[in-house]
């Protein structure tokens, strides 16, 4: 699938690192480093603008290494870029660690996944079909 992209960053286009990669790394496109203090959040711009076909979204997800090693994650994970959005892709990062984290220009800050999605039409009813789970919620399917 081809997706139109404008790259106003100083960096190469996002790409798949391996043949089996689902996501492409997004890089910070900033003029000065950003220091993210403990529990602080910020929007980091990427310099990328995309045009997705209707029926697709781009999901902005955390990078597992950055989350595990540094406690840095995407706050609204996954963030959604809709097909009709034409603005710059930004990443809401939060520092969940006990140490300040410095974001440098070009740093890989998140990953972008292109995903097909469906649109639903609601059918309002008075009751739903029964299942073995029924109304069991959070943690209800675990071993007791």
GROMACS .gro file of C-alpha atoms in nm:
model
  144
    1UNK     CA    1   0.000   0.000   0.000
    2UNK     CA    2   0.127   0.349  -0.083
    3UNK     CA    3   0.073   0.634   0.163
    4UNK     CA    4   0.147   0.995   0.078
    5UNK     CA    5   0.391   1.161   0.319
    6UNK     CA    6   0.549   1.504   0.354
    7UNK     CA    7   0.878   1.499   0.544
    8UNK     CA    8   0.965   1.839   0.690
    9UNK     CA    9   1.205   1.682   0.937
   10UNK     CA   10   1.582   1.660   0.915
   11UNK     CA   11   1.558   1.281   0.924
   12UNK     CA   12   1.495   0.994   0.685
   13UNK     CA   13   1.143   0.859   0.641
   14UNK     CA   14   1.023   0.602   0.894
   15UNK     CA   15   1.094   0.251   0.772
   16UNK     CA   16   1.052  -0.109   0.880
   17UNK     CA   17   1.373  -0.232   1.044
   18UNK     CA   18   1.308  -0.599   0.961
   19UNK     CA   19   1.090  -0.793   0.717
   20UNK     CA   20   0.856  -0.889   1.004
   21UNK     CA   21   0.836  -0.549   1.178
   22UNK     CA   22   0.482  -0.422   1.233
   23UNK     CA   23   0.589  -0.068   1.323
   24UNK     CA   24   0.821   0.203   1.197
   25UNK     CA   25   1.016   0.422   1.438
   26UNK     CA   26   0.919   0.788   1.468
   27UNK     CA   27   1.199   1.034   1.543
   28UNK     CA   28   1.190   1.359   1.738
   29UNK     CA   29   1.223   1.661   1.511
   30UNK     CA   30   1.321   1.934   1.756
   31UNK     CA   31   1.559   2.230   1.742
   32UNK     CA   32   1.671   2.197   2.105
   33UNK     CA   33   1.680   1.900   2.344
   34UNK     CA   34   1.374   1.860   2.569
   35UNK     CA   35   1.422   1.757   2.932
   36UNK     CA   36   1.127   1.551   3.050
   37UNK     CA   37   1.114   1.549   3.431
   38UNK     CA   38   0.956   1.274   3.641
   39UNK     CA   39   0.579   1.247   3.568
   40UNK     CA   40   0.603   1.531   3.317
   41UNK     CA   41   0.452   1.502   2.970
   42UNK     CA   42   0.509   1.685   2.645
   43UNK     CA   43   0.415   1.667   2.278
   44UNK     CA   44   0.717   1.593   2.060
   45UNK     CA   45   0.684   1.687   1.693
   46UNK     CA   46   0.809   1.457   1.417
   47UNK     CA   47   0.803   1.681   1.109
   48UNK     CA   48   0.586   1.421   0.932
   49UNK     CA   49   0.249   1.476   0.764
   50UNK     CA   50   0.058   1.184   0.609
   51UNK     CA   51  -0.249   1.118   0.396
   52UNK     CA   52  -0.406   0.785   0.484
   53UNK     CA   53  -0.674   0.617   0.275
   54UNK     CA   54  -1.021   0.604   0.433
   55UNK     CA   55  -1.053   0.282   0.630
   56UNK     CA   56  -0.700   0.306   0.773
   57UNK     CA   57  -0.547   0.466   1.079
   58UNK     CA   58  -0.192   0.518   1.198
   59UNK     CA   59  -0.138   0.405   1.556
   60UNK     CA   60   0.132   0.579   1.760
   61UNK     CA   61   0.267   0.332   2.014
   62UNK     CA   62   0.549   0.326   2.269
   63UNK     CA   63   0.887   0.180   2.185
   64UNK     CA   64   0.934  -0.117   2.416
   65UNK     CA   65   1.304  -0.052   2.477
   66UNK     CA   66   1.247   0.311   2.573
   67UNK     CA   67   0.965   0.209   2.807
   68UNK     CA   68   1.154  -0.080   2.971
   69UNK     CA   69   1.494   0.089   3.002
   70UNK     CA   70   1.397   0.452   3.064
   71UNK     CA   71   1.031   0.456   3.173
   72UNK     CA   72   0.930   0.672   2.876
   73UNK     CA   73   0.598   0.585   2.713
   74UNK     CA   74   0.324   0.726   2.491
   75UNK     CA   75   0.057   0.871   2.718
   76UNK     CA   76  -0.251   0.807   2.502
   77UNK     CA   77  -0.131   0.469   2.386
   78UNK     CA   78  -0.208   0.392   2.119
   79UNK     CA   79  -0.260   0.738   1.978
   80UNK     CA   80  -0.466   0.744   1.661
   81UNK     CA   81  -0.396   0.942   1.346
   82UNK     CA   82  -0.723   0.948   1.150
   83UNK     CA   83  -0.742   0.935   0.770
   84UNK     CA   84  -0.875   1.292   0.750
   85UNK     CA   85  -0.600   1.447   0.968
   86UNK     CA   86  -0.343   1.646   0.772
   87UNK     CA   87  -0.145   1.808   1.052
   88UNK     CA   88   0.198   1.720   1.181
   89UNK     CA   89   0.226   1.393   1.370
   90UNK     CA   90   0.306   1.463   1.733
   91UNK     CA   91   0.380   1.212   2.008
   92UNK     CA   92   0.260   1.265   2.366
   93UNK     CA   93   0.546   1.131   2.578
   94UNK     CA   94   0.540   1.089   2.956
   95UNK     CA   95   0.826   1.014   3.191
   96UNK     CA   96   0.721   0.745   3.441
   97UNK     CA   97   1.072   0.701   3.580
   98UNK     CA   98   1.240   0.862   3.881
   99UNK     CA   99   1.500   1.036   3.664
  100UNK     CA  100   1.491   1.320   3.414
  101UNK     CA  101   1.504   1.210   3.051
  102UNK     CA  102   1.654   1.423   2.774
  103UNK     CA  103   1.496   1.390   2.429
  104UNK     CA  104   1.748   1.468   2.155
  105UNK     CA  105   1.676   1.564   1.796
  106UNK     CA  106   1.652   1.246   1.587
  107UNK     CA  107   1.586   1.022   1.886
  108UNK     CA  108   1.352   0.731   1.818
  109UNK     CA  109   1.056   0.819   2.044
  110UNK     CA  110   0.767   0.597   1.932
  111UNK     CA  111   0.657   0.359   1.662
  112UNK     CA  112   0.392   0.404   1.395
  113UNK     CA  113   0.169   0.119   1.283
  114UNK     CA  114  -0.066   0.140   0.986
  115UNK     CA  115  -0.386  -0.052   1.055
  116UNK     CA  116  -0.710  -0.117   0.871
  117UNK     CA  117  -1.025  -0.058   1.072
  118UNK     CA  118  -1.398  -0.108   1.037
  119UNK     CA  119  -1.682   0.137   1.094
  120UNK     CA  120  -1.971   0.011   1.301
  121UNK     CA  121  -2.341   0.082   1.277
  122UNK     CA  122  -2.521   0.062   1.612
  123UNK     CA  123  -2.825  -0.164   1.638
  124UNK     CA  124  -3.012  -0.063   1.952
  125UNK     CA  125  -3.173  -0.360   2.132
  126UNK     CA  126  -3.325  -0.432   2.473
  127UNK     CA  127  -3.103  -0.729   2.561
  128UNK     CA  128  -2.783  -0.901   2.451
  129UNK     CA  129  -2.716  -1.272   2.394
  130UNK     CA  130  -2.587  -1.476   2.690
  131UNK     CA  131  -2.229  -1.603   2.717
  132UNK     CA  132  -2.042  -1.806   2.977
  133UNK     CA  133  -1.861  -1.488   3.083
  134UNK     CA  134  -2.179  -1.277   3.097
  135UNK     CA  135  -2.110  -0.954   3.289
  136UNK     CA  136  -1.774  -1.065   3.433
  137UNK     CA  137  -1.540  -0.769   3.398
  138UNK     CA  138  -1.183  -0.688   3.490
  139UNK     CA  139  -0.994  -1.003   3.588
  140UNK     CA  140  -1.300  -1.226   3.561
  141UNK     CA  141  -1.149  -1.473   3.313
  142UNK     CA  142  -0.839  -1.553   3.520
  143UNK     CA  143  -0.776  -1.873   3.715
  144UNK     CA  144  -0.928  -1.867   4.064
   0.00000   0.00000   0.00000
